Coordinates of C-alpha atoms in Angstrom, one line a residue:
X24 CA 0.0 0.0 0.0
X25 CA 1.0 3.3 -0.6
X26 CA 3.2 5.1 2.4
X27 CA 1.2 7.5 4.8
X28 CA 2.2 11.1 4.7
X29 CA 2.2 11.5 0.8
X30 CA 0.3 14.0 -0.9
X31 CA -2.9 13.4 -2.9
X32 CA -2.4 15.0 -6.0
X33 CA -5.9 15.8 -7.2
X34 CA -7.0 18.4 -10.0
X35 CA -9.2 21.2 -8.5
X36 CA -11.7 20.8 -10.6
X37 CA -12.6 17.1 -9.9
X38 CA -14.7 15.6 -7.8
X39 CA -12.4 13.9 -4.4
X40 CA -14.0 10.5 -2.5
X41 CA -13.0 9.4 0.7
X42 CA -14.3 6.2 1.3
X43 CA -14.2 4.4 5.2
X44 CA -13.7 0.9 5.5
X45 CA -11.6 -1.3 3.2
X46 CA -13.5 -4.2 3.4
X47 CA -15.6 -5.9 0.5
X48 CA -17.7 -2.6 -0.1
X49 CA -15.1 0.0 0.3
X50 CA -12.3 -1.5 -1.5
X51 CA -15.1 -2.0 -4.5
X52 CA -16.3 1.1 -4.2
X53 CA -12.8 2.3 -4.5
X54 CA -11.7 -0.1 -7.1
X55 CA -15.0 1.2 -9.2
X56 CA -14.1 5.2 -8.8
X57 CA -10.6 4.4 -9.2
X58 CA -11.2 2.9 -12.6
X59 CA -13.0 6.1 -14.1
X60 CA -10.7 8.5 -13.0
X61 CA -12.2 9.7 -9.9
X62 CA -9.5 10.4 -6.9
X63 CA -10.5 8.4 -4.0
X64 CA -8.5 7.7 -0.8
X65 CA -9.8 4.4 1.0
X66 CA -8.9 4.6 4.6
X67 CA -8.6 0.8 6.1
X68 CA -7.7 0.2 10.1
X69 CA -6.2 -3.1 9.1
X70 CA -3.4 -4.1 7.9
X71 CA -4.6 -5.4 4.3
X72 CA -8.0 -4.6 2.4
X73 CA -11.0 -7.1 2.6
X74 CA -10.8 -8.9 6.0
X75 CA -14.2 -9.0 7.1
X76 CA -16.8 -11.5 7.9
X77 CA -16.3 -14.8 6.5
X78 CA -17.5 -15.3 2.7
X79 CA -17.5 -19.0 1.5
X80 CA -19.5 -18.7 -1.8
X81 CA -21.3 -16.0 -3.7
X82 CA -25.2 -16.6 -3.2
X83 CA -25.9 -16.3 -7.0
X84 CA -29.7 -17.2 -6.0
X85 CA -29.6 -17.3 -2.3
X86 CA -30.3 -20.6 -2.3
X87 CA -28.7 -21.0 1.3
X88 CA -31.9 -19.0 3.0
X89 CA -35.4 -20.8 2.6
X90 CA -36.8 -17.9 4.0
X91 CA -35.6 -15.0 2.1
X92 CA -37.7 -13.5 -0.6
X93 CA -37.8 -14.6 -4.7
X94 CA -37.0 -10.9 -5.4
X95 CA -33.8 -11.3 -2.8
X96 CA -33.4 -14.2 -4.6
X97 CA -33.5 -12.6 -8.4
X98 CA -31.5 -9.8 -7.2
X99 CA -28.4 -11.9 -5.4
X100 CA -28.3 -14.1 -9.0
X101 CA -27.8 -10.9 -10.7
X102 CA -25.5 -9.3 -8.9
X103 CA -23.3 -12.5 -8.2
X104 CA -22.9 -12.7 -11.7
X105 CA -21.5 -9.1 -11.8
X106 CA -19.1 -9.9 -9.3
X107 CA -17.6 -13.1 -11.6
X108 CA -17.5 -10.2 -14.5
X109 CA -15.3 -8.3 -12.2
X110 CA -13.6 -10.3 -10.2
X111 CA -13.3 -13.8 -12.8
X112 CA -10.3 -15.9 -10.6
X113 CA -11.5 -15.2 -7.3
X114 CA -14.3 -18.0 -7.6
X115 CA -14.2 -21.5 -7.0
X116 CA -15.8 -23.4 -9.7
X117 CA -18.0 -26.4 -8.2
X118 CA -21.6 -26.5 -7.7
X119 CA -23.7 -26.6 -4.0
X120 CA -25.9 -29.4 -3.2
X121 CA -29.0 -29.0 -1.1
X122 CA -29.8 -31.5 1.4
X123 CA -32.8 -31.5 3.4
X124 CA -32.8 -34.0 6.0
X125 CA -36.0 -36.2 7.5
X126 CA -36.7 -34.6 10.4
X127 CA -37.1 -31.1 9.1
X128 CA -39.8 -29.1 8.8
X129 CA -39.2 -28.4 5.2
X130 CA -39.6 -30.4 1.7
X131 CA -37.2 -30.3 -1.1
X132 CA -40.5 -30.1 -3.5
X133 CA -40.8 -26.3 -2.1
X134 CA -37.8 -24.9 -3.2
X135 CA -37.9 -26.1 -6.6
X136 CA -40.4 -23.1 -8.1
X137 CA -37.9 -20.8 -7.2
X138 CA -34.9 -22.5 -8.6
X139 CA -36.9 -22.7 -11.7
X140 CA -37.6 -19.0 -11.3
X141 CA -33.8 -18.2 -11.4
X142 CA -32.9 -20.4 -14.0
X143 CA -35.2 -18.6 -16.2
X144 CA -33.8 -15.6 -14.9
X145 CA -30.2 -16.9 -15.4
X146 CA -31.2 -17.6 -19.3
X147 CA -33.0 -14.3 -19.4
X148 CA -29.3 -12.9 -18.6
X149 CA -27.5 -15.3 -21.0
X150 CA -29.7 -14.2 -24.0
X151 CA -29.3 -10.7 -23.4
X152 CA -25.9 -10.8 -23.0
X153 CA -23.6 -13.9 -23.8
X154 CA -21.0 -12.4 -21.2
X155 CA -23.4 -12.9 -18.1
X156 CA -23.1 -17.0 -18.5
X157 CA -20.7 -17.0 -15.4
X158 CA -22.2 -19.8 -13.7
X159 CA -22.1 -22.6 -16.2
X160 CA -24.9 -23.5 -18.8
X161 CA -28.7 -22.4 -18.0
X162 CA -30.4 -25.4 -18.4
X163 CA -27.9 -26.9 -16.2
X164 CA -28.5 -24.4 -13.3
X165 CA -30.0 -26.7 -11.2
X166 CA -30.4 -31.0 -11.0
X167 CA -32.7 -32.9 -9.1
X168 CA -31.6 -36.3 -8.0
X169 CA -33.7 -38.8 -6.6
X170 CA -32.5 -41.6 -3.9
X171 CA -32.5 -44.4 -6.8
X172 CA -30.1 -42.2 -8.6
X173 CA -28.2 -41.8 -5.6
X174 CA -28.1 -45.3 -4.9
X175 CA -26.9 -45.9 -8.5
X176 CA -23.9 -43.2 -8.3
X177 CA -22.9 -44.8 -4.5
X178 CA -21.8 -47.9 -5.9
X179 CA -19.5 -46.2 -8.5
X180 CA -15.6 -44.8 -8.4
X181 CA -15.0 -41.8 -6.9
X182 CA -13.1 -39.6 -9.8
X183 CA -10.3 -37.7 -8.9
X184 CA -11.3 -35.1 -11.0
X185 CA -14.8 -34.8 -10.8
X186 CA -15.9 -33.6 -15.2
X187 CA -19.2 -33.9 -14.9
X188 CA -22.3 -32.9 -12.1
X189 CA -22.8 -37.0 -11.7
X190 CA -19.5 -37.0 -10.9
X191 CA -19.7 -34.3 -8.3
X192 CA -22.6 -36.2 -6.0
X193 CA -20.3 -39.3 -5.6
X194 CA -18.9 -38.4 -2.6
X195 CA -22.5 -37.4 -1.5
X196 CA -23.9 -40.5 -1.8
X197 CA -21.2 -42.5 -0.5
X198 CA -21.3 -40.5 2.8
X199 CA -24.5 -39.9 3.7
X200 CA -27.2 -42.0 4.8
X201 CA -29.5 -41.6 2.5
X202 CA -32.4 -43.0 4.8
X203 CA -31.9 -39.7 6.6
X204 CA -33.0 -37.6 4.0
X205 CA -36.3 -36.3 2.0
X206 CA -36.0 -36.4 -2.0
X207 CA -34.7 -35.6 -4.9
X208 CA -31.2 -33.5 -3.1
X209 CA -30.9 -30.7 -5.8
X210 CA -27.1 -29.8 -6.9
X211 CA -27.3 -26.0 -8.0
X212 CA -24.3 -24.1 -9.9
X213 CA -23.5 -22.0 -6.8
X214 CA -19.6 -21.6 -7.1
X215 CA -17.3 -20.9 -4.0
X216 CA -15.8 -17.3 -3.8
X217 CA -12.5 -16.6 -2.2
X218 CA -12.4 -13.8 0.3
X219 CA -8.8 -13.8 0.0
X220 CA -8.6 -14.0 -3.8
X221 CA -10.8 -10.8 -3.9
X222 CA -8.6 -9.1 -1.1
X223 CA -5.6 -10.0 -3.7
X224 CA -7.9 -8.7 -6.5
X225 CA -8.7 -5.3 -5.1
X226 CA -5.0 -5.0 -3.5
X227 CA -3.1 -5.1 -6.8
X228 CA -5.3 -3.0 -8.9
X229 CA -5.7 -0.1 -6.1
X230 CA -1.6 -0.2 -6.3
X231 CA -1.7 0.3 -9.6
X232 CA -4.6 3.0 -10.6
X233 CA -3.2 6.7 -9.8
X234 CA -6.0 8.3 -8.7
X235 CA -6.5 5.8 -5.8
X236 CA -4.5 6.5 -2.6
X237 CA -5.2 3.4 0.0
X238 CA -4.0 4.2 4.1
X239 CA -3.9 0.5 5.7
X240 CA -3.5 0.6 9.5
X241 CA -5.2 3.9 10.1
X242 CA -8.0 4.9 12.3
X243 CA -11.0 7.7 11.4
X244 CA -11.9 9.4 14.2
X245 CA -14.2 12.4 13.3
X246 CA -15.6 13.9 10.6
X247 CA -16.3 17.5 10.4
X248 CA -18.4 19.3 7.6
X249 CA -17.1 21.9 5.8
X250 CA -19.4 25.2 4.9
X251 CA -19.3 24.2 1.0
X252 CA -20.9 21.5 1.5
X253 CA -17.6 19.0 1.4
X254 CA -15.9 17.3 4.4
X255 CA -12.8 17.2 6.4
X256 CA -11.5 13.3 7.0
X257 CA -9.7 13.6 10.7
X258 CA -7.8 10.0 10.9
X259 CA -4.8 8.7 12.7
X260 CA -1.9 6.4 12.3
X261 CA 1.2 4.6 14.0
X262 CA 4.5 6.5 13.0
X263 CA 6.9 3.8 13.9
X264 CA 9.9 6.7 12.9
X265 CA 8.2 9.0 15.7
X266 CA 7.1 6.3 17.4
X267 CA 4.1 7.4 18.1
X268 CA 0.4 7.9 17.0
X269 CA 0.3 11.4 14.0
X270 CA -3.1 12.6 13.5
X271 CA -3.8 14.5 10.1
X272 CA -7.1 16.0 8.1
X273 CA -7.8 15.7 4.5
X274 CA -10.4 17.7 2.8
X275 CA -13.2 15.5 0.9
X276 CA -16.1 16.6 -1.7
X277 CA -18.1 13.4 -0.5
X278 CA -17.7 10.9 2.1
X279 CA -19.0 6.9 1.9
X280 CA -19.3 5.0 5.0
X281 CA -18.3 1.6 3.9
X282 CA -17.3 0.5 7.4
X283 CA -19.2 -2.5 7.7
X284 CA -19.9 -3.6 11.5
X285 CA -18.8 0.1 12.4
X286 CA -20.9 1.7 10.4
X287 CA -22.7 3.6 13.1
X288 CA -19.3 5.0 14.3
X289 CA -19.3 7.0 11.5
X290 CA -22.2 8.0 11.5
X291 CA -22.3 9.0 14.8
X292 CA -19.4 11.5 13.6
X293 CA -21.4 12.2 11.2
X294 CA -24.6 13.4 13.4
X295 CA -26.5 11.1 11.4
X296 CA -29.2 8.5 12.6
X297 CA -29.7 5.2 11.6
X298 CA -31.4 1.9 12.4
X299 CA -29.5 -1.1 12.2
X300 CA -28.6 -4.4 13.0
X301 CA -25.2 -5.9 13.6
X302 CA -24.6 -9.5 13.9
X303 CA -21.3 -11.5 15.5
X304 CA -20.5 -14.9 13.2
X305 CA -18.1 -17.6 13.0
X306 CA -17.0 -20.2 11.0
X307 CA -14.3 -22.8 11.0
X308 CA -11.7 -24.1 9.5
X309 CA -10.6 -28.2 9.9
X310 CA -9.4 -30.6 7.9
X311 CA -10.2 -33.6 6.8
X312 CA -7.2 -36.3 6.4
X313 CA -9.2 -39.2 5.5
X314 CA -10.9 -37.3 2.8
X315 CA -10.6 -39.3 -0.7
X316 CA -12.7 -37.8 -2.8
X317 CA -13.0 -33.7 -4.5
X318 CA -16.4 -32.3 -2.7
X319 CA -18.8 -30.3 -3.8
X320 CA -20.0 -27.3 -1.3
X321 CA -23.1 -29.4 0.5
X322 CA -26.2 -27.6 2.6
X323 CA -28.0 -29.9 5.4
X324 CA -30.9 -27.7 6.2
X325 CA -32.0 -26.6 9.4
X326 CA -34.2 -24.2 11.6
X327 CA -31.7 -21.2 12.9
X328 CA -30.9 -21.5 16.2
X329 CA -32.0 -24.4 16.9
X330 CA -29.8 -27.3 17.4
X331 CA -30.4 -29.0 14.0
X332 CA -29.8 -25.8 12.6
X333 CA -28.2 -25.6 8.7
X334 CA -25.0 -27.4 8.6
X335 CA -22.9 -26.0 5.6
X336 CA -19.4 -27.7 4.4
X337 CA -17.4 -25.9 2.1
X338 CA -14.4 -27.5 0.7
X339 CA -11.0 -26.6 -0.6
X340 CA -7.9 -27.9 -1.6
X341 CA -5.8 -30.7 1.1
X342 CA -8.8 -31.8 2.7
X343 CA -9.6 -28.3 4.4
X344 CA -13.0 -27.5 4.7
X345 CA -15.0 -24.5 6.0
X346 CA -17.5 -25.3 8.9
X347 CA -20.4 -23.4 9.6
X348 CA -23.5 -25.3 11.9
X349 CA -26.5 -22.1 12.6
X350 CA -27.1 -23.1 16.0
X351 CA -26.2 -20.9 19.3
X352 CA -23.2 -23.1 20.3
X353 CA -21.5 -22.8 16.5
X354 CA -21.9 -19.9 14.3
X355 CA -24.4 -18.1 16.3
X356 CA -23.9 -16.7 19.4
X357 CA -26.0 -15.7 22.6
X358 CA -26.4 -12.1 22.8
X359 CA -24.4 -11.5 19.4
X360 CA -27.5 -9.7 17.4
X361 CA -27.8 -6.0 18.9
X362 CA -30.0 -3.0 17.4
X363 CA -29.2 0.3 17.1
X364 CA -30.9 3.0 19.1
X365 CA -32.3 6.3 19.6
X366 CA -29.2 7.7 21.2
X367 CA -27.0 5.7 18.9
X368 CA -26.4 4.7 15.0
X369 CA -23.8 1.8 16.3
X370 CA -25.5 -1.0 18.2
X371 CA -23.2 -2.0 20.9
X372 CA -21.6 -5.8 20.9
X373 CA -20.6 -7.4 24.4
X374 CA -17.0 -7.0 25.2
X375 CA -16.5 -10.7 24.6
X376 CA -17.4 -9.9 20.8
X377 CA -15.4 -6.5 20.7
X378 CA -12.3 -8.6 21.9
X379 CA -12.1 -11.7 19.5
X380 CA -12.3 -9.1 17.1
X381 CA -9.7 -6.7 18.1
X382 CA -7.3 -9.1 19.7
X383 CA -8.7 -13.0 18.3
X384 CA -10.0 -15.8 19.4
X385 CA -8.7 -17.9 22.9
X386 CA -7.2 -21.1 21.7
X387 CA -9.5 -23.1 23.6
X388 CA -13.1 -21.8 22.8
X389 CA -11.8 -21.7 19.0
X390 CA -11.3 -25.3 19.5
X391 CA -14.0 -26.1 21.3
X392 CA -16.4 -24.3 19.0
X393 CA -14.5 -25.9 15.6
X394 CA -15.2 -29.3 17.5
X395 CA -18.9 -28.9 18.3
X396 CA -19.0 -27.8 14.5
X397 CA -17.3 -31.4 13.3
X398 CA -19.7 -33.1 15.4
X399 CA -22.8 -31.3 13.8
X400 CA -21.1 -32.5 10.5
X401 CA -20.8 -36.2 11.3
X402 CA -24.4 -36.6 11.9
X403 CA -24.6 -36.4 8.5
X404 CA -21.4 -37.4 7.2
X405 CA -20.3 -39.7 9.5
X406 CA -17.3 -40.2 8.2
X407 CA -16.1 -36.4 9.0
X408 CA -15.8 -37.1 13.0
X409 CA -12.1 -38.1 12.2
X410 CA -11.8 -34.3 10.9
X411 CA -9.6 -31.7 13.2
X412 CA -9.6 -28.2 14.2
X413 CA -6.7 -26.4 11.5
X414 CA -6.8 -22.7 12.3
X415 CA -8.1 -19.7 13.7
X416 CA -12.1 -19.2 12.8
X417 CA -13.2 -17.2 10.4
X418 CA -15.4 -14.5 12.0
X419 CA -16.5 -10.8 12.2
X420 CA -20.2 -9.4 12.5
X421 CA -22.3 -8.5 9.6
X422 CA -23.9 -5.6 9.5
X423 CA -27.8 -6.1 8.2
X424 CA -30.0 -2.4 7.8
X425 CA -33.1 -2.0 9.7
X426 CA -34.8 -4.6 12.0
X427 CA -35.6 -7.5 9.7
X428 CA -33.1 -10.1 10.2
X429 CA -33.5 -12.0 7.1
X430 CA -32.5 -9.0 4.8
X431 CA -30.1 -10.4 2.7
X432 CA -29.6 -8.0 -0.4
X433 CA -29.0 -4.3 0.6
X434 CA -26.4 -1.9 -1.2
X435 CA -26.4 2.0 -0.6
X436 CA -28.6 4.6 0.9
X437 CA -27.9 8.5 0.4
X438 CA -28.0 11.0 3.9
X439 CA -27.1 14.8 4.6
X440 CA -25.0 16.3 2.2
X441 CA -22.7 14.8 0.7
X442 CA -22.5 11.2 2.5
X443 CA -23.6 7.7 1.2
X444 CA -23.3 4.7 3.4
X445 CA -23.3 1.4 1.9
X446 CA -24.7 -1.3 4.1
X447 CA -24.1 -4.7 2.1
X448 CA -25.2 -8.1 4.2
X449 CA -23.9 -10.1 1.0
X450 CA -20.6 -9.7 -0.6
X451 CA -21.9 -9.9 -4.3
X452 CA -23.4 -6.5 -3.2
X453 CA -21.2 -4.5 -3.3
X454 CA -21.1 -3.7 -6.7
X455 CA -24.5 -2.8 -7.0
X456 CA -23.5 0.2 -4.2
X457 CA -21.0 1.3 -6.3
X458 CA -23.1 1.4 -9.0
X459 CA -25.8 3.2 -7.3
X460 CA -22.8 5.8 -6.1
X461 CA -21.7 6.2 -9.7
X462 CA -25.6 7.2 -10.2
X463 CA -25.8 9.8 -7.8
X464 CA -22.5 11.3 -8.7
X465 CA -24.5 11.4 -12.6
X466 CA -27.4 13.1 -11.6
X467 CA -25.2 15.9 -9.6
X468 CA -23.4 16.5 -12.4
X469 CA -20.7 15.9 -10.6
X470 CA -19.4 13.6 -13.8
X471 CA -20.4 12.8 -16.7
X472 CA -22.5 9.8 -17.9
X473 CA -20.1 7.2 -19.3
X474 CA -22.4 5.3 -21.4
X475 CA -20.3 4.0 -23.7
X476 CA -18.9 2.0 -20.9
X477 CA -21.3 0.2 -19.3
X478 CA -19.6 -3.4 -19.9
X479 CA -18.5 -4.6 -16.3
X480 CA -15.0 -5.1 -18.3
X481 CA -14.8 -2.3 -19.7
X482 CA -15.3 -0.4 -16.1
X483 CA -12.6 -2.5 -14.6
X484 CA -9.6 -2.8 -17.4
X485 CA -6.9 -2.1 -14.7
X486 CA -8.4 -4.9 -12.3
X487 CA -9.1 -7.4 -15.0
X488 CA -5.2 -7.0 -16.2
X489 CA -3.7 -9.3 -13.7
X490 CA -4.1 -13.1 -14.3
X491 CA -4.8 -16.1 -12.4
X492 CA -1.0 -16.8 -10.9
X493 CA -0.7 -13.1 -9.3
X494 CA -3.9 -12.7 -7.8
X495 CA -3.2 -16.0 -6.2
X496 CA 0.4 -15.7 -5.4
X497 CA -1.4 -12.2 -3.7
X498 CA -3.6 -14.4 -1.9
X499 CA -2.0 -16.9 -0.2
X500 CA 0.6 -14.0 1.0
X501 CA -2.8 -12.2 2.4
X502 CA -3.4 -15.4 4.2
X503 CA -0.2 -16.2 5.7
X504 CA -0.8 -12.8 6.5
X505 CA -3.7 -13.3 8.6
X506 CA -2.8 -16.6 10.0
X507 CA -5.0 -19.2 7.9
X508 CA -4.0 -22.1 6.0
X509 CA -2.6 -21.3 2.2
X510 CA -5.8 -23.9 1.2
X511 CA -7.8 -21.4 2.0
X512 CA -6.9 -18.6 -0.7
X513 CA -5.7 -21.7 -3.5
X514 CA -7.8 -22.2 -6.9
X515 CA -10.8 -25.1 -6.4
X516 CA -11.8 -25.2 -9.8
X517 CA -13.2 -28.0 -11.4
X518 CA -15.7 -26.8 -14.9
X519 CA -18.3 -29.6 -15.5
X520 CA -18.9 -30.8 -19.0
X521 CA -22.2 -29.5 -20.9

């Protein structure tokens, strides 16, 4: 990143964005200014760009959430499909089966009218533009398969390279017991998404763009509006030369709040009120070592916060998988969903939440939580109780606007005078609240309307220069980094046959 204490060279006469929070909203919105020219500084209190709340996959239909809306639903597909445009090697390429077992309330037969609601929304997409076929081929967006089918594909060889989507529910149906389960289990193209390939992403191409300026380890701590209608950026950062803490200003025409479970902070600096939700998640990282076999991603549905809540395993490369069970001793937490108030735009976490993420987790509760999380596996693969804790869990608290706790697509609202926050619950969203930013900026005649450039590549030329090696190479740096296995930011791609 670039050193702190340089000057922002900016023309007078154009427009100046500081954005707050480099996490998957900020350092997008960034990345999308950036691109058309705009100066923007990103201000970041980490030490790298994108290290929020654990992302495992991109929700291109919010399949995941039976109780989401279809237009949530219609809206996720399209916007995940964006983010491949953008953002092309930071997916993993394998579908998601959809397991619902026996004993829940729910039947597979319900979910099917809205899968076929977004493949015809997915085909919609393809036929209007050939470039949106991101998730493999539309008639293909989602398979139903029945237990005799499953019974068939059991008794066959596990492939080490799994080529077609018969290939990928092998290892389904030689793990589970498929007397557990209601029928067909529905395989959907819902790819993976690497939270530290789009870190890597956003990383290089902000080093590169000149109007961009990115300060990493620095703190905002107030804002102060100017009397045209602008703002003054008051932030502060380590000096290890000084040794000490500098604080400095920088003059903005408009400020985003992209600060994700902080959110309120700023807008409390801002004088600006809000209602909001923020949530504290976690999910876990083990490893499987008598894995044989490459996985798909695999969803055991579950009522929330209960204890047969949804069960999610996520693979990657080694025999590392990602963990998340949706009950109260897992991913959810007692007391880790707070509101907002009247006196307040930041609802306030318990200081056992504020600490894990400021200072990590204790060894032994991030063990003892990654073990109750194999356990809630192995009741439905019973094979994965040999698995192991492998690393430190993946966690931070998701922001979700207004009081409805099932939002899951939200992207940017407008306040004051020159201010936008962007409150994204979904990482695919984010590109929808630059979009909306880029909008507003139109209809200010603040710039002008780049019509002729309203291809996702050709808004994001510098970002879509770097290939598949360096944003990887970037990646598993980034997650050395932070402490997590290099599995964890590799490729896990396997394209099926049409």
């Amino acid at each position: 990143m670039k050193n702190h204490g340089l000057p922002i060279t900016t023309t007078p006469s154009r427009l100046k964005v500081g954005v707050i929070g480099g996490g998957i909203a900020g350092s997008t919105i960034a990345l999308r200014l950036a691109e058309q020219g705009i100066n923007v500084a990103l201000f970041e209190e980490g030490t790298s760009l994108v290290n929020g709340p654990p992302i495992c996959h991109l929700h291109a239909g919010g399949n995941l959430y039976r109780e989401i809306s279809n237009e949530q639903c219609v809206t996720l597909l399209k916007q995940s499909i964006d983010s491949l445009r953008v953002f092309p090697h930071t997916v993993n390429v394998r579908p998601t089966v959809i397991a619902v077992p026996s004993h829940d309330h729910g039947e597979p037969s319900d979910l099917i009218p809205r899968l076929e609601l977004l493949r015809n929304t997915y085909q919609q997409m393809v036929n209007e533009n050939i470039a949106n076929k991101m998730i493999g081929e539309p008639e293909q967006y989602f398979t139903l398969y029945s237990k005799e089918k499953l019974c068939n594909l059991a008794r066959r060889e596990i492939p080490s390279a799994p080529a077609t989507l018969d290939d990928w529910m092998i290892p389904v149906a030689k793990h589970i017991d498929l007397d557990k389960f209601k029928f067909p289990l529905i395989l959907v193209q819902e790819y993976g998404w690497s939270i530290f390939r789009l870190a890597a992403s956003a990383s290089l191409a902000l080093e590169q763009l000149a109007s961009s300026e990115v300060f990493t380890s620095t703190k905002v701590t107030n804002l102060e509006q100017t009397g045209n209608g602008g703002w003054n950026i008051h932030y502060q950062y380590y000096d290890p030369t000084a040794q000490d803490h500098i604080t400095q200003e920088m003059p903005v025409d408009f400020i985003v709040n992209a600060c994700g479970y902080q959110t309120g902070t700023i807008d409390n600096y801002a004088n600006l009120q809000r209602q909001r939700l923020v949530e504290f998640k976690a999910a876990y990282v083990t490893r499987w070592p008598d894995c044989n076999a490459v996985w798909p991603e695999v969803i055991f549905h579950g009522e929330r916060s209960t204890p047969q809540g949804m069960a999610q395993l996520t693979p990657y490369p080694d025999g590392y998988f990602q963990l998340h069970g949706m009950t109260n001793d897992i991913t959810l937490f007692k007391n880790g969903l707070v509101s907002s108030s009247k006196l307040s735009a930041q609802p306030e976490l318990d200081t056992t939440f504020t600490e894990k993420l400021r200072h990590g987790w204790q060894k032994t509760e991030a063990d003892m939580r990654s073990q109750r999380a194999i356990e809630h596996m192995s009741q439905f693969v019973p094979a994965y109780q040999s698995a192991m804790p492998s690393g430190e869990p993946l966690f931070g608290a998701q922001q979700i606007p207004g009081s409805d706790v099932t939002l899951r697509a939200a992207d940017i609202s407008f306040d004051g005078n020159g201010y936008a926050r962007t409150e994204i619950v979904k990482g695919s969203s984010a590109l929808s609240a630059a979009d909306g930013l880029i909008r507003h900026f139109v209809a200010q005649g603040w710039i002008e309307d780049s019509a002729d450039s309203n291809e996702r590549e050709q808004q994001f030329p510098v970002a879509l220069s770097f290939d598949e090696l360096a944003i990887e190479e970037k990646a598993k740096a980034l997650a050395v980094l932070r402490g997590y296995p290099t599995a964890l930011a590799a490729t896990y791609s396997f394209p099926t046959k049409s």
